[in-house]
Amino acid sequence: MTDSVVLDPVDLHLLRLLQNDARTTYRDLAAQVGVAPSTCLDRVTRLRRSGVILGHRLKLDPAKLGRGLQALLSVQVRPHRRELVGPFVERIRALPESLTVFHLTGPDDYLIHVAVADMADLQRLVLDGFTSRREVARVETRLIFQQWDCGPLLPSSPSAQSG
């Protein structure tokens, strides 16, 4: 596990603003937080280097890109050994249909969120991308009817955290 990083109120304010709009300029961030733009840049750079800020992503709508069917695949790998985990995960991450991969405890070893064009495409992915692999013992598929993003990691204000 990674150790947590000590954050002061200025760091937390910057993170609250950036988590809601990662495209905010340093000048605008500095004005909202009440620090100089150079201080803001230094702080954000430090937050990136320490691993608090992991990156900035563009979120795409899979349906608008021709992948309107999403599913969760529960996958059991046998034998579940370290030498198989790395190559298996890298193979799954390389599949263009894969959105997220989770390594789990319990009866299933992996939960993979995928987006495909249609039912035939999902069947092809399960058969060719998963069950054809020797180490895959079982795949269970659950279709996603709808999904919602949840709120930001940090509350919008410090007072919301204590309430």
CSV table of N, CA, C and O in Angstrom, one decimal, residues 21-120:
chain,number,residue,atom,x,y,z
A,21,ASP,N,-12.8,20.2,-12.6
A,21,ASP,CA,-12.5,20.7,-13.9
A,21,ASP,C,-11.0,20.7,-14.0
A,21,ASP,O,-10.3,21.6,-13.7
A,22,ALA,N,-10.4,19.6,-14.6
A,22,ALA,CA,-9.0,19.4,-14.7
A,22,ALA,C,-8.4,20.4,-15.7
A,22,ALA,O,-7.2,20.5,-15.8
A,23,ARG,N,-9.2,21.1,-16.5
A,23,ARG,CA,-8.7,22.0,-17.5
A,23,ARG,C,-8.6,23.4,-17.0
A,23,ARG,O,-8.2,24.3,-17.7
A,24,THR,N,-8.9,23.7,-15.7
A,24,THR,CA,-8.8,25.0,-15.1
A,24,THR,C,-7.3,25.4,-15.2
A,24,THR,O,-6.4,24.7,-14.9
A,25,THR,N,-7.1,26.7,-15.7
A,25,THR,CA,-5.7,27.2,-15.8
A,25,THR,C,-5.1,27.5,-14.5
A,25,THR,O,-5.8,27.7,-13.5
A,26,TYR,N,-3.8,27.5,-14.4
A,26,TYR,CA,-3.1,27.8,-13.2
A,26,TYR,C,-3.4,29.2,-12.7
A,26,TYR,O,-3.6,29.4,-11.5
A,27,ARG,N,-3.6,30.1,-13.6
A,27,ARG,CA,-4.0,31.5,-13.3
A,27,ARG,C,-5.3,31.5,-12.6
A,27,ARG,O,-5.5,32.1,-11.5
A,28,ASP,N,-6.3,30.8,-13.1
A,28,ASP,CA,-7.6,30.7,-12.5
A,28,ASP,C,-7.6,30.0,-11.2
A,28,ASP,O,-8.3,30.4,-10.2
A,29,LEU,N,-6.9,28.9,-11.1
A,29,LEU,CA,-6.7,28.2,-9.9
A,29,LEU,C,-6.1,29.0,-8.8
A,29,LEU,O,-6.6,29.1,-7.7
A,30,ALA,N,-5.0,29.8,-9.1
A,30,ALA,CA,-4.4,30.6,-8.2
A,30,ALA,C,-5.3,31.7,-7.6
A,30,ALA,O,-5.3,32.0,-6.4
A,31,ALA,N,-6.1,32.3,-8.5
A,31,ALA,CA,-7.0,33.3,-8.1
A,31,ALA,C,-8.1,32.8,-7.2
A,31,ALA,O,-8.4,33.4,-6.2
A,32,GLN,N,-8.6,31.6,-7.5
A,32,GLN,CA,-9.6,31.0,-6.6
A,32,GLN,C,-9.1,30.6,-5.3
A,32,GLN,O,-9.8,30.6,-4.3
A,33,VAL,N,-7.8,30.1,-5.2
A,33,VAL,CA,-7.3,29.6,-4.0
A,33,VAL,C,-6.6,30.8,-3.2
A,33,VAL,O,-6.5,30.7,-2.0
A,34,GLY,N,-6.2,31.8,-3.9
A,34,GLY,CA,-5.6,33.0,-3.2
A,34,GLY,C,-4.1,32.9,-3.1
A,34,GLY,O,-3.5,33.3,-2.1
A,35,VAL,N,-3.4,32.3,-4.1
A,35,VAL,CA,-2.0,32.2,-4.1
A,35,VAL,C,-1.5,32.7,-5.4
A,35,VAL,O,-2.3,32.9,-6.4
A,36,ALA,N,-0.2,32.9,-5.5
A,36,ALA,CA,0.4,33.3,-6.8
A,36,ALA,C,0.4,32.2,-7.8
A,36,ALA,O,0.5,31.0,-7.4
A,37,PRO,N,0.3,32.5,-9.1
A,37,PRO,CA,0.3,31.4,-10.1
A,37,PRO,C,1.5,30.5,-10.0
A,37,PRO,O,1.4,29.3,-10.2
A,38,SER,N,2.7,31.1,-9.7
A,38,SER,CA,3.9,30.2,-9.6
A,38,SER,C,3.8,29.3,-8.4
A,38,SER,O,4.2,28.1,-8.5
A,39,THR,N,3.2,29.7,-7.3
A,39,THR,CA,2.9,28.9,-6.2
A,39,THR,C,2.0,27.8,-6.5
A,39,THR,O,2.2,26.6,-6.2
A,40,CYS,N,0.9,28.1,-7.3
A,40,CYS,CA,-0.1,27.2,-7.7
A,40,CYS,C,0.6,26.1,-8.6
A,40,CYS,O,0.4,24.9,-8.4
A,41,LEU,N,1.4,26.5,-9.5
A,41,LEU,CA,2.1,25.6,-10.4
A,41,LEU,C,3.0,24.6,-9.6
A,41,LEU,O,3.0,23.4,-9.8
A,42,ASP,N,3.8,25.2,-8.6
A,42,ASP,CA,4.6,24.4,-7.8
A,42,ASP,C,3.8,23.4,-7.0
A,42,ASP,O,4.2,22.2,-6.9
A,43,ARG,N,2.7,23.8,-6.5
A,43,ARG,CA,1.9,22.9,-5.6
A,43,ARG,C,1.3,21.7,-6.5
A,43,ARG,O,1.4,20.6,-6.1
A,44,VAL,N,0.8,22.1,-7.6
A,44,VAL,CA,0.2,21.0,-8.5
A,44,VAL,C,1.3,20.1,-9.0
A,44,VAL,O,1.1,18.9,-9.0
A,45,THR,N,2.5,20.6,-9.3
A,45,THR,CA,3.6,19.8,-9.7
A,45,THR,C,4.0,18.8,-8.6
A,45,THR,O,4.2,17.6,-8.8
A,46,ARG,N,4.0,19.3,-7.4
A,46,ARG,CA,4.3,18.5,-6.2
A,46,ARG,C,3.3,17.4,-6.0
A,46,ARG,O,3.6,16.2,-5.7
A,47,LEU,N,2.0,17.8,-6.2
A,47,LEU,CA,0.9,16.8,-6.1
A,47,LEU,C,1.0,15.7,-7.1
A,47,LEU,O,0.7,14.5,-6.9
A,48,ARG,N,1.4,16.1,-8.3
A,48,ARG,CA,1.6,15.1,-9.4
A,48,ARG,C,2.8,14.1,-9.0
A,48,ARG,O,2.7,12.9,-9.1
A,49,ARG,N,3.9,14.7,-8.6
A,49,ARG,CA,5.1,13.9,-8.3
A,49,ARG,C,4.9,13.0,-7.1
A,49,ARG,O,5.4,11.9,-7.1
A,50,SER,N,4.1,13.4,-6.2
A,50,SER,CA,3.8,12.6,-5.0
A,50,SER,C,2.8,11.5,-5.3
A,50,SER,O,2.5,10.6,-4.4
A,51,GLY,N,2.1,11.5,-6.5
A,51,GLY,CA,1.2,10.5,-6.8
A,51,GLY,C,-0.2,10.8,-6.4
A,51,GLY,O,-1.1,10.0,-6.6
A,52,VAL,N,-0.5,12.0,-5.8
A,52,VAL,CA,-1.9,12.3,-5.4
A,52,VAL,C,-2.7,12.6,-6.7
A,52,VAL,O,-3.8,12.1,-6.8
A,53,ILE,N,-2.1,13.3,-7.6
A,53,ILE,CA,-2.8,13.5,-8.9
A,53,ILE,C,-2.2,12.4,-9.8
A,53,ILE,O,-1.0,12.4,-10.1
A,54,LEU,N,-3.1,11.6,-10.3
A,54,LEU,CA,-2.7,10.5,-11.2
A,54,LEU,C,-2.7,10.8,-12.7
A,54,LEU,O,-2.1,10.1,-13.4
A,55,GLY,N,-3.4,11.8,-13.1
A,55,GLY,CA,-3.4,12.1,-14.5
A,55,GLY,C,-4.7,12.9,-14.8
A,55,GLY,O,-5.5,13.2,-14.0
A,56,HIS,N,-4.8,13.2,-16.1
A,56,HIS,CA,-6.0,13.9,-16.6
A,56,HIS,C,-6.5,13.0,-17.7
A,56,HIS,O,-5.8,12.6,-18.6
A,57,ARG,N,-7.8,12.8,-17.8
A,57,ARG,CA,-8.4,11.9,-18.8
A,57,ARG,C,-9.5,12.6,-19.5
A,57,ARG,O,-10.3,13.3,-18.9
A,58,LEU,N,-9.6,12.2,-20.7
A,58,LEU,CA,-10.8,12.6,-21.5
A,58,LEU,C,-11.8,11.5,-21.4
A,58,LEU,O,-11.4,10.3,-21.7
A,59,LYS,N,-13.0,11.7,-21.1
A,59,LYS,CA,-14.0,10.7,-20.9
A,59,LYS,C,-14.8,10.6,-22.2
A,59,LYS,O,-15.4,11.6,-22.6
A,60,LEU,N,-14.9,9.5,-22.8
A,60,LEU,CA,-15.6,9.3,-24.1
A,60,LEU,C,-16.9,8.5,-23.8
A,60,LEU,O,-17.0,7.7,-22.9
A,61,ASP,N,-17.9,8.7,-24.7
A,61,ASP,CA,-19.2,8.0,-24.6
A,61,ASP,C,-19.1,6.7,-25.5
A,61,ASP,O,-19.1,6.9,-26.7
A,62,PRO,N,-19.0,5.5,-24.9
A,62,PRO,CA,-18.8,4.3,-25.7
A,62,PRO,C,-19.9,4.2,-26.8
A,62,PRO,O,-19.7,3.8,-27.9
A,63,ALA,N,-21.2,4.5,-26.4
A,63,ALA,CA,-22.3,4.3,-27.3
A,63,ALA,C,-22.1,5.2,-28.6
A,63,ALA,O,-22.4,4.8,-29.7
A,64,LYS,N,-21.6,6.4,-28.4
A,64,LYS,CA,-21.4,7.3,-29.5
A,64,LYS,C,-20.3,6.9,-30.4
A,64,LYS,O,-20.1,7.3,-31.5
A,65,LEU,N,-19.5,5.9,-29.9
A,65,LEU,CA,-18.4,5.4,-30.7
A,65,LEU,C,-18.7,4.0,-31.2
A,65,LEU,O,-17.8,3.2,-31.6
A,66,GLY,N,-20.0,3.6,-31.2
A,66,GLY,CA,-20.4,2.3,-31.7
A,66,GLY,C,-20.3,1.2,-30.8
A,66,GLY,O,-20.4,0.0,-31.2
A,67,ARG,N,-20.1,1.5,-29.5
A,67,ARG,CA,-20.0,0.4,-28.5
A,67,ARG,C,-21.1,0.6,-27.4
A,67,ARG,O,-20.8,0.9,-26.3
A,68,GLY,N,-22.4,0.4,-27.8
A,68,GLY,CA,-23.5,0.7,-27.0
A,68,GLY,C,-23.9,-0.3,-26.0
A,68,GLY,O,-24.7,-0.1,-25.1
A,69,LEU,N,-23.2,-1.5,-26.0
A,69,LEU,CA,-23.5,-2.6,-25.0
A,69,LEU,C,-22.3,-2.7,-24.1
A,69,LEU,O,-21.2,-2.9,-24.5
A,70,GLN,N,-22.6,-2.6,-22.8
A,70,GLN,CA,-21.5,-2.7,-21.8
A,70,GLN,C,-21.9,-3.9,-20.9
A,70,GLN,O,-23.0,-4.2,-20.7
A,71,ALA,N,-20.8,-4.5,-20.4
A,71,ALA,CA,-21.0,-5.7,-19.6
A,71,ALA,C,-19.9,-5.8,-18.6
A,71,ALA,O,-18.8,-5.2,-18.7
A,72,LEU,N,-20.1,-6.5,-17.5
A,72,LEU,CA,-19.1,-6.9,-16.5
A,72,LEU,C,-18.8,-8.4,-16.7
A,72,LEU,O,-19.8,-9.2,-16.6
A,73,LEU,N,-17.6,-8.7,-16.9
A,73,LEU,CA,-17.2,-10.1,-17.0
A,73,LEU,C,-16.4,-10.5,-15.7
A,73,LEU,O,-15.4,-10.0,-15.4
A,74,SER,N,-17.0,-11.5,-15.0
A,74,SER,CA,-16.3,-12.1,-13.9
A,74,SER,C,-15.5,-13.3,-14.4
A,74,SER,O,-16.0,-14.2,-15.1
A,75,VAL,N,-14.2,-13.3,-14.1
A,75,VAL,CA,-13.3,-14.3,-14.7
A,75,VAL,C,-12.5,-15.0,-13.6
A,75,VAL,O,-12.0,-14.4,-12.7
A,76,GLN,N,-12.5,-16.3,-13.7
A,76,GLN,CA,-11.8,-17.2,-12.8
A,76,GLN,C,-10.6,-17.7,-13.6
A,76,GLN,O,-10.7,-18.2,-14.7
A,77,VAL,N,-9.4,-17.5,-13.1
A,77,VAL,CA,-8.1,-18.0,-13.7
A,77,VAL,C,-7.6,-19.1,-12.9
A,77,VAL,O,-7.5,-19.1,-11.7
A,78,ARG,N,-7.2,-20.2,-13.6
A,78,ARG,CA,-6.6,-21.4,-12.9
A,78,ARG,C,-5.4,-21.9,-13.7
A,78,ARG,O,-5.6,-22.1,-14.9
A,79,PRO,N,-4.3,-22.1,-13.1
A,79,PRO,CA,-4.1,-21.8,-11.7
A,79,PRO,C,-3.9,-20.3,-11.5
A,79,PRO,O,-3.4,-19.6,-12.4
A,80,HIS,N,-4.2,-19.8,-10.4
A,80,HIS,CA,-4.1,-18.4,-10.1
A,80,HIS,C,-2.7,-18.2,-9.4
A,80,HIS,O,-2.6,-18.2,-8.2
A,81,ARG,N,-1.7,-18.1,-10.3
A,81,ARG,CA,-0.4,-17.9,-9.9
A,81,ARG,C,0.2,-16.6,-10.4
A,81,ARG,O,-0.2,-16.1,-11.4
A,82,ARG,N,1.2,-16.1,-9.7
A,82,ARG,CA,1.8,-14.8,-10.0
A,82,ARG,C,2.3,-14.7,-11.4
A,82,ARG,O,2.1,-13.7,-12.1
A,83,GLU,N,2.9,-15.8,-11.9
A,83,GLU,CA,3.5,-15.7,-13.3
A,83,GLU,C,2.4,-15.6,-14.3
A,83,GLU,O,2.7,-15.2,-15.5
A,84,LEU,N,1.2,-15.9,-14.0
A,84,LEU,CA,0.1,-15.8,-15.0
A,84,LEU,C,-0.7,-14.4,-14.8
A,84,LEU,O,-1.2,-13.9,-15.8
A,85,VAL,N,-0.6,-13.8,-13.7
A,85,VAL,CA,-1.4,-12.6,-13.4
A,85,VAL,C,-0.9,-11.5,-14.3
A,85,VAL,O,-1.7,-10.9,-15.0
A,86,GLY,N,0.4,-11.2,-14.3
A,86,GLY,CA,0.9,-10.1,-15.1
A,86,GLY,C,0.6,-10.2,-16.6
A,86,GLY,O,0.0,-9.3,-17.2
A,87,PRO,N,0.9,-11.3,-17.3
A,87,PRO,CA,0.6,-11.4,-18.7
A,87,PRO,C,-0.9,-11.4,-19.0
A,87,PRO,O,-1.3,-10.9,-20.0
A,88,PHE,N,-1.7,-12.0,-18.1
A,88,PHE,CA,-3.1,-12.0,-18.3
A,88,PHE,C,-3.7,-10.6,-18.2
A,88,PHE,O,-4.5,-10.2,-19.1
A,89,VAL,N,-3.3,-9.8,-17.2
A,89,VAL,CA,-3.8,-8.5,-17.1
A,89,VAL,C,-3.3,-7.6,-18.2
A,89,VAL,O,-4.1,-6.9,-18.8
A,90,GLU,N,-2.1,-7.8,-18.7
A,90,GLU,CA,-1.6,-7.0,-19.8
A,90,GLU,C,-2.4,-7.3,-21.1
A,90,GLU,O,-2.7,-6.5,-21.9
A,91,ARG,N,-2.7,-8.6,-21.3
A,91,ARG,CA,-3.5,-9.0,-22.4
A,91,ARG,C,-4.9,-8.4,-22.4
A,91,ARG,O,-5.4,-7.9,-23.4
A,92,ILE,N,-5.5,-8.4,-21.2
A,92,ILE,CA,-6.9,-7.9,-21.1
A,92,ILE,C,-6.8,-6.4,-21.3
A,92,ILE,O,-7.7,-5.8,-22.0
A,93,ARG,N,-5.8,-5.7,-20.7
A,93,ARG,CA,-5.7,-4.2,-20.9
A,93,ARG,C,-5.5,-3.8,-22.3
A,93,ARG,O,-5.9,-2.7,-22.7
A,94,ALA,N,-4.9,-4.7,-23.1
A,94,ALA,CA,-4.6,-4.4,-24.5
A,94,ALA,C,-5.9,-4.6,-25.4
A,94,ALA,O,-5.9,-4.1,-26.5
A,95,LEU,N,-6.9,-5.2,-24.9
A,95,LEU,CA,-8.1,-5.4,-25.7
A,95,LEU,C,-8.8,-4.1,-25.8
A,95,LEU,O,-9.1,-3.4,-24.8
A,96,PRO,N,-9.2,-3.6,-27.0
A,96,PRO,CA,-9.8,-2.3,-27.1
A,96,PRO,C,-11.2,-2.2,-26.4
A,96,PRO,O,-11.7,-1.2,-26.0
A,97,GLU,N,-11.8,-3.4,-26.2
A,97,GLU,CA,-13.1,-3.4,-25.5
A,97,GLU,C,-13.0,-3.2,-24.0
A,97,GLU,O,-14.0,-2.9,-23.4
A,98,SER,N,-11.9,-3.4,-23.4
A,98,SER,CA,-11.7,-3.4,-22.0
A,98,SER,C,-11.7,-1.9,-21.5
A,98,SER,O,-10.9,-1.1,-22.0
A,99,LEU,N,-12.5,-1.6,-20.5
A,99,LEU,CA,-12.6,-0.3,-20.0
A,99,LEU,C,-11.8,-0.2,-18.6
A,99,LEU,O,-11.1,0.7,-18.3
A,100,THR,N,-12.1,-1.2,-17.8
A,100,THR,CA,-11.5,-1.3,-16.4
A,100,THR,C,-11.3,-2.8,-16.1
A,100,THR,O,-12.1,-3.6,-16.4
A,101,VAL,N,-10.2,-3.0,-15.4
A,101,VAL,CA,-9.9,-4.4,-14.9
A,101,VAL,C,-9.6,-4.3,-13.4
A,101,VAL,O,-8.8,-3.5,-12.9
A,102,PHE,N,-10.3,-5.2,-12.7
A,102,PHE,CA,-10.1,-5.3,-11.2
A,102,PHE,C,-9.6,-6.7,-10.9
A,102,PHE,O,-10.1,-7.7,-11.4
A,103,HIS,N,-8.6,-6.8,-10.0
A,103,HIS,CA,-8.1,-8.0,-9.5
A,103,HIS,C,-8.8,-8.2,-8.1
A,103,HIS,O,-8.7,-7.3,-7.3
A,104,LEU,N,-9.5,-9.3,-7.9
A,104,LEU,CA,-10.4,-9.4,-6.8
A,104,LEU,C,-10.0,-10.5,-5.8
A,104,LEU,O,-9.2,-11.4,-6.1
A,105,THR,N,-10.6,-10.5,-4.6
A,105,THR,CA,-10.6,-11.6,-3.7
A,105,THR,C,-11.9,-12.3,-3.9
A,105,THR,O,-12.8,-11.8,-4.6
A,106,GLY,N,-12.1,-13.5,-3.4
A,106,GLY,CA,-13.3,-14.2,-3.5
A,106,GLY,C,-13.3,-15.3,-4.7
A,106,GLY,O,-12.2,-15.6,-5.2
A,107,PRO,N,-14.5,-15.8,-5.1
A,107,PRO,CA,-14.5,-16.8,-6.0
A,107,PRO,C,-14.0,-16.4,-7.4
A,107,PRO,O,-13.6,-17.3,-8.2
A,108,ASP,N,-14.2,-15.2,-7.8
A,108,ASP,CA,-13.7,-14.7,-9.1
A,108,ASP,C,-12.4,-13.9,-8.9
A,108,ASP,O,-12.2,-13.3,-7.9
A,109,ASP,N,-11.5,-14.1,-9.9
A,109,ASP,CA,-10.2,-13.4,-9.8
A,109,ASP,C,-10.2,-12.0,-10.4
A,109,ASP,O,-9.5,-11.2,-9.9
A,110,TYR,N,-11.0,-11.8,-11.4
A,110,TYR,CA,-11.0,-10.6,-12.1
A,110,TYR,C,-12.5,-10.1,-12.4
A,110,TYR,O,-13.3,-11.0,-12.7
A,111,LEU,N,-12.7,-8.8,-12.4
A,111,LEU,CA,-13.9,-8.2,-12.9
A,111,LEU,C,-13.5,-7.3,-14.0
A,111,LEU,O,-12.7,-6.4,-13.7
A,112,ILE,N,-14.0,-7.4,-15.2
A,112,ILE,CA,-13.6,-6.6,-16.3
A,112,ILE,C,-14.8,-5.9,-16.9
A,112,ILE,O,-15.8,-6.6,-17.2
A,113,HIS,N,-14.8,-4.6,-16.9
A,113,HIS,CA,-15.8,-3.8,-17.5
A,113,HIS,C,-15.5,-3.6,-19.0
A,113,HIS,O,-14.4,-3.1,-19.3
A,114,VAL,N,-16.4,-4.0,-19.9
A,114,VAL,CA,-16.1,-4.0,-21.3
A,114,VAL,C,-17.3,-3.2,-22.0
A,114,VAL,O,-18.4,-3.1,-21.5
A,115,ALA,N,-16.9,-2.7,-23.2
A,115,ALA,CA,-17.9,-2.0,-24.0
A,115,ALA,C,-17.8,-2.6,-25.4
A,115,ALA,O,-16.7,-2.6,-26.0
A,116,VAL,N,-18.9,-3.1,-26.0
A,116,VAL,CA,-18.9,-3.7,-27.3
A,116,VAL,C,-20.0,-3.2,-28.2
A,116,VAL,O,-20.9,-2.5,-27.7
A,117,ALA,N,-20.0,-3.5,-29.4
A,117,ALA,CA,-21.0,-3.0,-30.4
A,117,ALA,C,-22.4,-3.6,-30.1
A,117,ALA,O,-23.4,-2.9,-30.1
A,118,ASP,N,-22.4,-4.9,-29.9
A,118,ASP,CA,-23.7,-5.6,-29.8
A,118,ASP,C,-23.5,-7.0,-29.2
A,118,ASP,O,-22.4,-7.4,-28.8
A,119,MET,N,-24.5,-7.8,-29.1
A,119,MET,CA,-24.5,-9.1,-28.4
A,119,MET,C,-23.5,-10.0,-29.2
A,119,MET,O,-22.8,-10.8,-28.5
A,120,ALA,N,-23.5,-10.0,-30.5
A,120,ALA,CA,-22.6,-10.8,-31.2
A,120,ALA,C,-21.1,-10.5,-31.0
A,120,ALA,O,-20.2,-11.3,-30.8
